PDB file of N, CA and C and ligand atoms in Angstrom:
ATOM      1  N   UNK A   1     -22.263  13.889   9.613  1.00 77.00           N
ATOM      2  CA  UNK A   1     -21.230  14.771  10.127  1.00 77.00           C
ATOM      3  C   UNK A   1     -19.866  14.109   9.894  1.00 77.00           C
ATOM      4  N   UNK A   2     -18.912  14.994   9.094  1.00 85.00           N
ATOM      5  CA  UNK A   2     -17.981  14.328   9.109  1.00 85.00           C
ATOM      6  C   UNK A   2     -16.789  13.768  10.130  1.00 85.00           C
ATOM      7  N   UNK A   3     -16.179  13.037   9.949  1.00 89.00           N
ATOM      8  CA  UNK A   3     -14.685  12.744  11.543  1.00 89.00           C
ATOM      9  C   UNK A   3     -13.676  13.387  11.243  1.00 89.00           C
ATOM     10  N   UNK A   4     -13.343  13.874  12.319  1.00 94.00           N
ATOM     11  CA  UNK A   4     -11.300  13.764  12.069  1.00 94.00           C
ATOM     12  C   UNK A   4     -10.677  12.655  11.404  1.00 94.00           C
ATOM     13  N   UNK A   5      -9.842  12.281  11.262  1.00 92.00           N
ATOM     14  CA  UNK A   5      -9.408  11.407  10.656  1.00 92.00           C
ATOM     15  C   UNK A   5      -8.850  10.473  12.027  1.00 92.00           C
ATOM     16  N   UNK A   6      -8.222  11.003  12.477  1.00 93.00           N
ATOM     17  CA  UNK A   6      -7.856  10.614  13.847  1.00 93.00           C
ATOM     18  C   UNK A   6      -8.879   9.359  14.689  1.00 93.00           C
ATOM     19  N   UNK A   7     -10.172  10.052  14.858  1.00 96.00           N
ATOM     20  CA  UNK A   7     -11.483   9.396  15.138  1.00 96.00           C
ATOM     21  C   UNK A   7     -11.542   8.721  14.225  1.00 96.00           C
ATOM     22  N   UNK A   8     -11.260   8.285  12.904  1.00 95.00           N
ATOM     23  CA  UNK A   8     -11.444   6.759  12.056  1.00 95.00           C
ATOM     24  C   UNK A   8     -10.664   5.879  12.345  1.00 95.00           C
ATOM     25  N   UNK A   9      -9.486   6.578  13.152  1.00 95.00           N
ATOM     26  CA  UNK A   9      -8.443   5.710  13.182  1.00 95.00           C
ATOM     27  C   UNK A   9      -9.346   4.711  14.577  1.00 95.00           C
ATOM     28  N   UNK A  10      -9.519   5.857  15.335  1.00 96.00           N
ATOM     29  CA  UNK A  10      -9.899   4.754  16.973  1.00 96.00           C
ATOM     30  C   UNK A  10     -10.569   3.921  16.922  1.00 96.00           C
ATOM     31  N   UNK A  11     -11.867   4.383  15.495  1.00 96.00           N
ATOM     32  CA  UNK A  11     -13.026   3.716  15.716  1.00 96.00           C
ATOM     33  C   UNK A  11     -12.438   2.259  14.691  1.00 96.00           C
ATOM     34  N   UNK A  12     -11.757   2.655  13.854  1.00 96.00           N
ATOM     35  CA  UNK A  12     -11.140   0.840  13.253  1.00 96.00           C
ATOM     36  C   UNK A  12     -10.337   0.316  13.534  1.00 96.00           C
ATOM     37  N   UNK A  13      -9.536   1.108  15.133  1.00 96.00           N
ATOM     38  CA  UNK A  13      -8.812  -0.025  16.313  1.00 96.00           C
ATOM     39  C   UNK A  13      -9.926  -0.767  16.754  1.00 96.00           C
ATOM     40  N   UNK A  14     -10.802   0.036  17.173  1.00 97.00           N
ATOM     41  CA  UNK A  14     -11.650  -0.577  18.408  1.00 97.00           C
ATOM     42  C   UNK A  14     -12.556  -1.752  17.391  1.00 97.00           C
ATOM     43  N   UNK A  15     -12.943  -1.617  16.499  1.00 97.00           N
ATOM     44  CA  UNK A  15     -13.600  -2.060  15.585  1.00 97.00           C
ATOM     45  C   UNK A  15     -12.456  -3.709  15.368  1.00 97.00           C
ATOM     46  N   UNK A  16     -11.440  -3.152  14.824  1.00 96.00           N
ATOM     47  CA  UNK A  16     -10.611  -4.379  14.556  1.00 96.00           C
ATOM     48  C   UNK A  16     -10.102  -5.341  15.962  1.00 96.00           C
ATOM     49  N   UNK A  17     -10.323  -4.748  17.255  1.00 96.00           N
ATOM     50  CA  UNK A  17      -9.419  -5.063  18.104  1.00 96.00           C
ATOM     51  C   UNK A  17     -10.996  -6.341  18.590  1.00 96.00           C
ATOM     52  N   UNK A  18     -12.017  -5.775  18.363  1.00 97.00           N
ATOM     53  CA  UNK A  18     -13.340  -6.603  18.865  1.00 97.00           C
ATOM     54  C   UNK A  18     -13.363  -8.187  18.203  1.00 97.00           C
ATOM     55  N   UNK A  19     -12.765  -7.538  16.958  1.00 97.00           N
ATOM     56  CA  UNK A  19     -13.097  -8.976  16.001  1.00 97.00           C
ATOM     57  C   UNK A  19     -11.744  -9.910  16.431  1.00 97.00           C
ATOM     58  N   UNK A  20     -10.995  -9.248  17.227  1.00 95.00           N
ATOM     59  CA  UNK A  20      -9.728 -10.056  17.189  1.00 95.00           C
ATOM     60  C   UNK A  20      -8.816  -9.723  15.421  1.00 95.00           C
ATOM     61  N   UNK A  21      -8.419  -8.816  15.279  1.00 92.00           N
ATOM     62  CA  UNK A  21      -7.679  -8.147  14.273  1.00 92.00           C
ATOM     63  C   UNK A  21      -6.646  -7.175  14.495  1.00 92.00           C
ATOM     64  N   UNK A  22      -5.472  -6.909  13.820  1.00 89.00           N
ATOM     65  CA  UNK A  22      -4.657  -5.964  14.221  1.00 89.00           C
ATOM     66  C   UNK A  22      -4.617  -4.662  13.335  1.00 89.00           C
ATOM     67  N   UNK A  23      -4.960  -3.722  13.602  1.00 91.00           N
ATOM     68  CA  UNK A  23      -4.185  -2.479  12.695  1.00 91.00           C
ATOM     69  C   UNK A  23      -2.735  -1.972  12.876  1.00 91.00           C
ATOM     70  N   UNK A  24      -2.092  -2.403  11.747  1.00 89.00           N
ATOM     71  CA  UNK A  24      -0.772  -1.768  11.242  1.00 89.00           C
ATOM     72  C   UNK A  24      -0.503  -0.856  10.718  1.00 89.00           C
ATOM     73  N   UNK A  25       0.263   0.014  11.169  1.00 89.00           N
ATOM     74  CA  UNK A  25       0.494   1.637  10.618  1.00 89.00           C
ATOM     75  C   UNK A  25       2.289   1.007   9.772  1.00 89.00           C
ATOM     76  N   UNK A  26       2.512   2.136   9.022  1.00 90.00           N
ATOM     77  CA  UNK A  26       3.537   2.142   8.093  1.00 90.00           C
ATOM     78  C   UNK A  26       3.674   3.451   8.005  1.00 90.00           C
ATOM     79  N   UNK A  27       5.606   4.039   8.126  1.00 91.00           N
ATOM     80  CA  UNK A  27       6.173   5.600   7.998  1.00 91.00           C
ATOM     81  C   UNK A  27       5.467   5.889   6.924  1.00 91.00           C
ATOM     82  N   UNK A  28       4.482   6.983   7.373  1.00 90.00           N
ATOM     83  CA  UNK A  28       3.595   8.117   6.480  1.00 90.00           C
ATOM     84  C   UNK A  28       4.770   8.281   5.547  1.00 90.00           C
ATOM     85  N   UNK A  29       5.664   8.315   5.147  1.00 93.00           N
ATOM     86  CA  UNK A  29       6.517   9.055   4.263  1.00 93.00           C
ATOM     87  C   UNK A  29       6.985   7.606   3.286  1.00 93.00           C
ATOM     88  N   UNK A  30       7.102   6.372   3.591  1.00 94.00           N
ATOM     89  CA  UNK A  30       7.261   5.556   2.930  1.00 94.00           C
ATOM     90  C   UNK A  30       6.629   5.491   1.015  1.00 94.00           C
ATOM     91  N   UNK A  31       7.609   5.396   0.658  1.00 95.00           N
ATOM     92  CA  UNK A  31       7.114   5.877  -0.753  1.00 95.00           C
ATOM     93  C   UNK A  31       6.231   4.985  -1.888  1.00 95.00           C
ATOM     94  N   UNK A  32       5.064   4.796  -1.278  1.00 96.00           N
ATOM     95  CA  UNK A  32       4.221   3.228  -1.846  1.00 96.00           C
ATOM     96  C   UNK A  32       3.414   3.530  -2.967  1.00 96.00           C
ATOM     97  N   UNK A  33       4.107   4.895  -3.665  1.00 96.00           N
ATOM     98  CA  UNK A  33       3.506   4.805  -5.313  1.00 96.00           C
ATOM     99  C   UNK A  33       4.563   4.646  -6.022  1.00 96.00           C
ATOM    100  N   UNK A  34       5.665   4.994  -5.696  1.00 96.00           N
ATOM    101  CA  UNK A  34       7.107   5.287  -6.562  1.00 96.00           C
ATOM    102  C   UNK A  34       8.027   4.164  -6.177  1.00 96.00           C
ATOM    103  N   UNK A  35       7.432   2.784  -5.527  1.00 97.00           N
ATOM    104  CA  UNK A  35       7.904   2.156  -5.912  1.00 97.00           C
ATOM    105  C   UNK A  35       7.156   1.031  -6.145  1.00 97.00           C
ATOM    106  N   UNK A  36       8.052   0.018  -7.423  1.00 97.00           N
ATOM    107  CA  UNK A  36       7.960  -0.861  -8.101  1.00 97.00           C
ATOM    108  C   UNK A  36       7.638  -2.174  -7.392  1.00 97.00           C
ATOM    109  N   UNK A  37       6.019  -2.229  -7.270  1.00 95.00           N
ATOM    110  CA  UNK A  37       5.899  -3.689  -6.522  1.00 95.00           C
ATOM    111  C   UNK A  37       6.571  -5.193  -7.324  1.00 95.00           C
ATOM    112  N   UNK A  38       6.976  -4.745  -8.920  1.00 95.00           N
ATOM    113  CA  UNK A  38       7.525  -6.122  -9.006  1.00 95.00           C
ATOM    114  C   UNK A  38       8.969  -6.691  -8.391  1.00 95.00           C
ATOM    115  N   UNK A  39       9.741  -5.132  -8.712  1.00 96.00           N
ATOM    116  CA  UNK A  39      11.399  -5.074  -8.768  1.00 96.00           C
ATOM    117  C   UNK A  39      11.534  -4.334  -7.209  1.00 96.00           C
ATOM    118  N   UNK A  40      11.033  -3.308  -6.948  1.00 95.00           N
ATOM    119  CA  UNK A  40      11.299  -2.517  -6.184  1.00 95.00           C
ATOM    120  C   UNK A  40      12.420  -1.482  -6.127  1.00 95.00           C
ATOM    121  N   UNK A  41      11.972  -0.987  -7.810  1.00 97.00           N
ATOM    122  CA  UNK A  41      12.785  -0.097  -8.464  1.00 97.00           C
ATOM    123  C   UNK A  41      11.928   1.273  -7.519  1.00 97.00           C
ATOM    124  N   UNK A  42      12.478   2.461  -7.071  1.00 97.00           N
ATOM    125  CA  UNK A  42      12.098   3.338  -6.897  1.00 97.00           C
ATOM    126  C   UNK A  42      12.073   4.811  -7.723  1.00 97.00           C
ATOM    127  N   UNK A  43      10.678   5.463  -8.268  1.00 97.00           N
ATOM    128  CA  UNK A  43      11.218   6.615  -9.040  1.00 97.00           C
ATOM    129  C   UNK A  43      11.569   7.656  -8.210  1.00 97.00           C
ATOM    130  N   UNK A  44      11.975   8.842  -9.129  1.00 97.00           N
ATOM    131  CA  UNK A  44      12.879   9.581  -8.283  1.00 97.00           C
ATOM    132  C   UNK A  44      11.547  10.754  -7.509  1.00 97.00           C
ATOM    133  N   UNK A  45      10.427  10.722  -8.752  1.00 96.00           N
ATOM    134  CA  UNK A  45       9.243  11.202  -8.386  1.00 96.00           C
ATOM    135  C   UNK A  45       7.866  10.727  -8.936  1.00 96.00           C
ATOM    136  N   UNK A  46       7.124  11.199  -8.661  1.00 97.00           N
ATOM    137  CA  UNK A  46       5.613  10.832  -9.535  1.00 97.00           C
ATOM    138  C   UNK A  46       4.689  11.594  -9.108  1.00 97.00           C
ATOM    139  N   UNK A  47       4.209  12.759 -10.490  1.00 96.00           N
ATOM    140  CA  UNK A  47       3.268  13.774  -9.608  1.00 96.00           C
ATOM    141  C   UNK A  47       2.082  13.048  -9.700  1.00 96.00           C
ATOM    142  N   UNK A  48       1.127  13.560  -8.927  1.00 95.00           N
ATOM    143  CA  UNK A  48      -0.066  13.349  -8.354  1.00 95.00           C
ATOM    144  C   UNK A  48      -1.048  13.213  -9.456  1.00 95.00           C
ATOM    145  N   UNK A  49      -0.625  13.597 -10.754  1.00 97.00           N
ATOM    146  CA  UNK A  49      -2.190  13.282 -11.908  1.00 97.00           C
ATOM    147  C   UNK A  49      -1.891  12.305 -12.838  1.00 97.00           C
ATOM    148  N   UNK A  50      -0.703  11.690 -12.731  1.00 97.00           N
ATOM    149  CA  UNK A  50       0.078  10.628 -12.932  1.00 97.00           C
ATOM    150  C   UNK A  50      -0.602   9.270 -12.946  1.00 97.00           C
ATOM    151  N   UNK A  51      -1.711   8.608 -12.892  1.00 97.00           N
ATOM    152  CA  UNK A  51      -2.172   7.578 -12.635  1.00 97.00           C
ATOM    153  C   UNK A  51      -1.876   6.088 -13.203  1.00 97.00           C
ATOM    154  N   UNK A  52      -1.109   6.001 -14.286  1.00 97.00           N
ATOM    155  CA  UNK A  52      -0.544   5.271 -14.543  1.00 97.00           C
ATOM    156  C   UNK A  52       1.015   5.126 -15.067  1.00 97.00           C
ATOM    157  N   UNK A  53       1.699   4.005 -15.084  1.00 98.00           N
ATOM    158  CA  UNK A  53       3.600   4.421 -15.103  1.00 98.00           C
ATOM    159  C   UNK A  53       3.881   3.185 -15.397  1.00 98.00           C
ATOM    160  N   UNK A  54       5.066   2.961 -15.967  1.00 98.00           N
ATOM    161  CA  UNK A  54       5.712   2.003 -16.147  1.00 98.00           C
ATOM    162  C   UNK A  54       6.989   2.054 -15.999  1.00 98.00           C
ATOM    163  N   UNK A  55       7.527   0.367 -15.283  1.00 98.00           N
ATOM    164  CA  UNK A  55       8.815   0.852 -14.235  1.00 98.00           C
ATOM    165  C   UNK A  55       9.682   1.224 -15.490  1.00 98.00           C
ATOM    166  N   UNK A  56      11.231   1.594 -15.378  1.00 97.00           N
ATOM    167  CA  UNK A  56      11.976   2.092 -15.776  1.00 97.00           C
ATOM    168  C   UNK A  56      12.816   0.530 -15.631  1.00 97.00           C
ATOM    169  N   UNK A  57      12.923  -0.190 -14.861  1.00 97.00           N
ATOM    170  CA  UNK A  57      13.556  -1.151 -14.511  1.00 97.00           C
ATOM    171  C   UNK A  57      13.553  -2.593 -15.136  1.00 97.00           C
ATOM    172  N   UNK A  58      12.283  -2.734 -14.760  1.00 97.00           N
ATOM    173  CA  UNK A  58      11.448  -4.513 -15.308  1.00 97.00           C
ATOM    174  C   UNK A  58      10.098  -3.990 -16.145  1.00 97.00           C
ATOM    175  N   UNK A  59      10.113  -2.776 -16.764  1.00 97.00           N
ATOM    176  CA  UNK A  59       8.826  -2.490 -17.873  1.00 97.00           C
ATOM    177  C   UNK A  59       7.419  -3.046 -17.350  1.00 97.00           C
ATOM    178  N   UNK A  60       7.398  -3.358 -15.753  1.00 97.00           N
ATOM    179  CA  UNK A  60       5.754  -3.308 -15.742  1.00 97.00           C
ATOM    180  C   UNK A  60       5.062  -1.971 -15.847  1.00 97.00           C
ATOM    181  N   UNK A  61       3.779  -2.489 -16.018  1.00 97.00           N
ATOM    182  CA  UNK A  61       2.796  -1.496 -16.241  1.00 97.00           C
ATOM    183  C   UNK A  61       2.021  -1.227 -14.700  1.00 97.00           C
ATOM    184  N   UNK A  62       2.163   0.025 -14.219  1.00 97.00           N
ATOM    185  CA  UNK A  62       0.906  -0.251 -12.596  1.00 97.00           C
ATOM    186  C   UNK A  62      -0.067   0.964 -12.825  1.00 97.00           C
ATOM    187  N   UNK A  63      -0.734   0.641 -11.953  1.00 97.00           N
ATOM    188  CA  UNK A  63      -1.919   1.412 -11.739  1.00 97.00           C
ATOM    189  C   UNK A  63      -0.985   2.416 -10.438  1.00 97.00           C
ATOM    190  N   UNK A  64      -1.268   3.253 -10.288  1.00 97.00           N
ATOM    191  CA  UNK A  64      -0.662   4.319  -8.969  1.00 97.00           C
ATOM    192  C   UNK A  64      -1.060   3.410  -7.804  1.00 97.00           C
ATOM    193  N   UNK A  65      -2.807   3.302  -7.599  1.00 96.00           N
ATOM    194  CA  UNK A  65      -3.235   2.989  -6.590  1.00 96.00           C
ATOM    195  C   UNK A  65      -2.959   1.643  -6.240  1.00 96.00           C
ATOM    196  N   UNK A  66      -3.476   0.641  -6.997  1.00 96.00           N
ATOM    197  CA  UNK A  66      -2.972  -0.619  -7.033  1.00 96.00           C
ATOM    198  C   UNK A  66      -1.493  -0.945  -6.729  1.00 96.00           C
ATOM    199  N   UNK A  67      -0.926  -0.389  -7.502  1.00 97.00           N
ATOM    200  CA  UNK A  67       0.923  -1.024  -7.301  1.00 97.00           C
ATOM    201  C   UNK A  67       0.790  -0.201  -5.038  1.00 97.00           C
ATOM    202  N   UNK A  68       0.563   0.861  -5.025  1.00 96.00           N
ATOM    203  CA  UNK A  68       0.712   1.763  -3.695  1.00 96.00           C
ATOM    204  C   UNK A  68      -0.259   0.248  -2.918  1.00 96.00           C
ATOM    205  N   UNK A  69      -1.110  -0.123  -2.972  1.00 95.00           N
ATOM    206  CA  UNK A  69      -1.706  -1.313  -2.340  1.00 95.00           C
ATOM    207  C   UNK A  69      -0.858  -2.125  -1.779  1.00 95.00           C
ATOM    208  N   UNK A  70      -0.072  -2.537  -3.147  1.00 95.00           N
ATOM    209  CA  UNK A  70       0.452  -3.955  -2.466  1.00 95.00           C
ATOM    210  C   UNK A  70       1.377  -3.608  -1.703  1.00 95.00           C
ATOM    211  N   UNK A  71       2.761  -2.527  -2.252  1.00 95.00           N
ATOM    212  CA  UNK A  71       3.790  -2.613  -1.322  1.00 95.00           C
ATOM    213  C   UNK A  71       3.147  -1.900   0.136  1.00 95.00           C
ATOM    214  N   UNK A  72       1.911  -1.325   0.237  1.00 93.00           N
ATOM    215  CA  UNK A  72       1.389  -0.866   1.611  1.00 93.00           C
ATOM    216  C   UNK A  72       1.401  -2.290   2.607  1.00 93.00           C
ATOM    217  N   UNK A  73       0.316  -3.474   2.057  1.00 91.00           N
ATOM    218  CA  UNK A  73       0.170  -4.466   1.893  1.00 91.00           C
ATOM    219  C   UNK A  73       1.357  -5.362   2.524  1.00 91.00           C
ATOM    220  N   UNK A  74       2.897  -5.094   1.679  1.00 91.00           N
ATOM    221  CA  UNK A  74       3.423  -5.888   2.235  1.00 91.00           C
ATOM    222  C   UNK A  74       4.669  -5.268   3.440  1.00 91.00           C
ATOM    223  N   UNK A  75       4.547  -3.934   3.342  1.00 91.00           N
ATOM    224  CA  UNK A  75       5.285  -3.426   4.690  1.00 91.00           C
ATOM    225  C   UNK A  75       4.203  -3.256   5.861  1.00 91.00           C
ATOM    226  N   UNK A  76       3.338  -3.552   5.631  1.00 88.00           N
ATOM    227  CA  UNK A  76       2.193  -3.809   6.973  1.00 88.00           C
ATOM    228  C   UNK A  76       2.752  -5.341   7.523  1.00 88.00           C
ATOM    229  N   UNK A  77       2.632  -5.965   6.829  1.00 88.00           N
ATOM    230  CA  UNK A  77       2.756  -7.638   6.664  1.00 88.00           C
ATOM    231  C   UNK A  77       4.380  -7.811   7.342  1.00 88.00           C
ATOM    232  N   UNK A  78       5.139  -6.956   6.586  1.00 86.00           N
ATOM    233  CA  UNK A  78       6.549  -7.036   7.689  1.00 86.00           C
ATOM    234  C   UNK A  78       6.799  -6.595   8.846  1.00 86.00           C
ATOM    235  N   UNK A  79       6.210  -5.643   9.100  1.00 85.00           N
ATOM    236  CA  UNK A  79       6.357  -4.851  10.302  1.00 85.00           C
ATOM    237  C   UNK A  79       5.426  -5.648  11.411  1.00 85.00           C
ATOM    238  N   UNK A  80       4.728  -6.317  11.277  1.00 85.00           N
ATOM    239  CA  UNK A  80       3.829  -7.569  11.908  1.00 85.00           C
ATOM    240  C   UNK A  80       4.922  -8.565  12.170  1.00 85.00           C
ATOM    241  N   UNK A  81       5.888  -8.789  11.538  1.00 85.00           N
ATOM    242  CA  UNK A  81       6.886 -10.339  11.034  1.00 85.00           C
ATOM    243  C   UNK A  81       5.871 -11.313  10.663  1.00 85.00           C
ATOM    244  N   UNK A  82       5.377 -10.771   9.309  1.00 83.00           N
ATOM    245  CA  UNK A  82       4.428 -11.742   8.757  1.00 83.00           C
ATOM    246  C   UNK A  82       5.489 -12.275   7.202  1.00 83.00           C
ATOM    247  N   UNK A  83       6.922 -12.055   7.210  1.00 74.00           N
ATOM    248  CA  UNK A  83       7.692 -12.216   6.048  1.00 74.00           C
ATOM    249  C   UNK A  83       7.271 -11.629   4.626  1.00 74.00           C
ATOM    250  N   UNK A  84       7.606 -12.168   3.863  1.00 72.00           N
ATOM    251  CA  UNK A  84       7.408 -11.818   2.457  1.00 72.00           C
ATOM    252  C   UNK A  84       6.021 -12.231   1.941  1.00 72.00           C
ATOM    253  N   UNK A  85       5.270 -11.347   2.169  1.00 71.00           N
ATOM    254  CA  UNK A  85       3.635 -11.393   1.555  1.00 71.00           C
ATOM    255  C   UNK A  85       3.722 -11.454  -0.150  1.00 71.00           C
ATOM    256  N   UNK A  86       2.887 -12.244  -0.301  1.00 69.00           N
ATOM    257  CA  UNK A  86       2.681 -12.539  -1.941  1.00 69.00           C
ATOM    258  C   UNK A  86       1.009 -12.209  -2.225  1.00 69.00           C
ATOM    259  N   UNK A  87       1.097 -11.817  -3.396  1.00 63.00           N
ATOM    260  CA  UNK A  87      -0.629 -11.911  -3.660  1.00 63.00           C
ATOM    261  C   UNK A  87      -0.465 -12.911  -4.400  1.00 63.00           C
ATOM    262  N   UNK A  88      -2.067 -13.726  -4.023  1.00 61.00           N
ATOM    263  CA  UNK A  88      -2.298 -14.887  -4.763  1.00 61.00           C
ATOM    264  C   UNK A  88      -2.417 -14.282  -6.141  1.00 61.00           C
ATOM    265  N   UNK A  89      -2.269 -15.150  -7.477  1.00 62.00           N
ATOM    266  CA  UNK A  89      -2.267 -14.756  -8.870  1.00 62.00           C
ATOM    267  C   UNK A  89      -3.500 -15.692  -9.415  1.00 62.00           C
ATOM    268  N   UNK A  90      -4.599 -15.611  -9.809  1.00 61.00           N
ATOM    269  CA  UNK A  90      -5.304 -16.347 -10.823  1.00 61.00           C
ATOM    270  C   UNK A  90      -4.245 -17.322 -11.871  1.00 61.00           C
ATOM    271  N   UNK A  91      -4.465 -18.644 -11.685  1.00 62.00           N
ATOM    272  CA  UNK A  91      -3.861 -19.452 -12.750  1.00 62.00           C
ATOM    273  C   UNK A  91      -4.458 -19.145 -13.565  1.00 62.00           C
ATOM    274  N   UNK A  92      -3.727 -19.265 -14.836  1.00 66.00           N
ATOM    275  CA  UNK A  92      -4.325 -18.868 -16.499  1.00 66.00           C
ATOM    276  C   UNK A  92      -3.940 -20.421 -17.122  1.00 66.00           C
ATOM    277  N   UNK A  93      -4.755 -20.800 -17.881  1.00 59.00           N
ATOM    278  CA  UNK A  93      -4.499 -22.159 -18.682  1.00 59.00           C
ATOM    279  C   UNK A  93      -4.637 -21.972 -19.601  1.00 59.00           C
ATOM    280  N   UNK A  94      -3.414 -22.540 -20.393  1.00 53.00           N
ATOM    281  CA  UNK A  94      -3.893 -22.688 -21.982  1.00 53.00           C
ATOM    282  C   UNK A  94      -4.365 -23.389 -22.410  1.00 53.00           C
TER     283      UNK A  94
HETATM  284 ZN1   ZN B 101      10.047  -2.730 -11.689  1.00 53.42          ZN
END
């Protein structure tokens, strides 16, 4: 049977709050596909079948979902005052 959405929310407070964890919400309207997790160039739009883009700014390449990850990722992380979140990067050796 499916949930409200609402009811996923309680059940992964209560869920997170057991383990000793916090859930962070971020303004539903915050724009975490259209903008640029390298630069934090923002586009002016990006429709929905759009799945991949490249900034206009610093020429990265993102995935919609992925790039929408991190900056989710790191305005969760601020709104906590957890500062400037980084993702770790795999060292590459030559
Ligand atoms: Zn950029």
């Amino acid at each position: 049977m499916p949930i409200a959405f609402s009811e996923f929310l309680k059940i992964l407070e209560y869920v997170a709050d057991k383990k000793e964890k916090v859930v962070s919400y971020i303004d539903q309207w915050y724009p975490s596909t259209k903008t640029c997790s390298v630069c934090n160039y923002v586009l002016d739009e990006l429709p929905l079948d759009v799945r991949y883009w490249t900034c206009p700014s610093c020429s990265t390449k993102h995935g919609r979902d992925s790039n929408s990850s991190v900056n989710i990722l790191r305005v969760g992380a601020s709104t906590l005052g957890l500062g400037d979140v980084r993702l770790s990067r795999t060292a590459i050796s030559a």
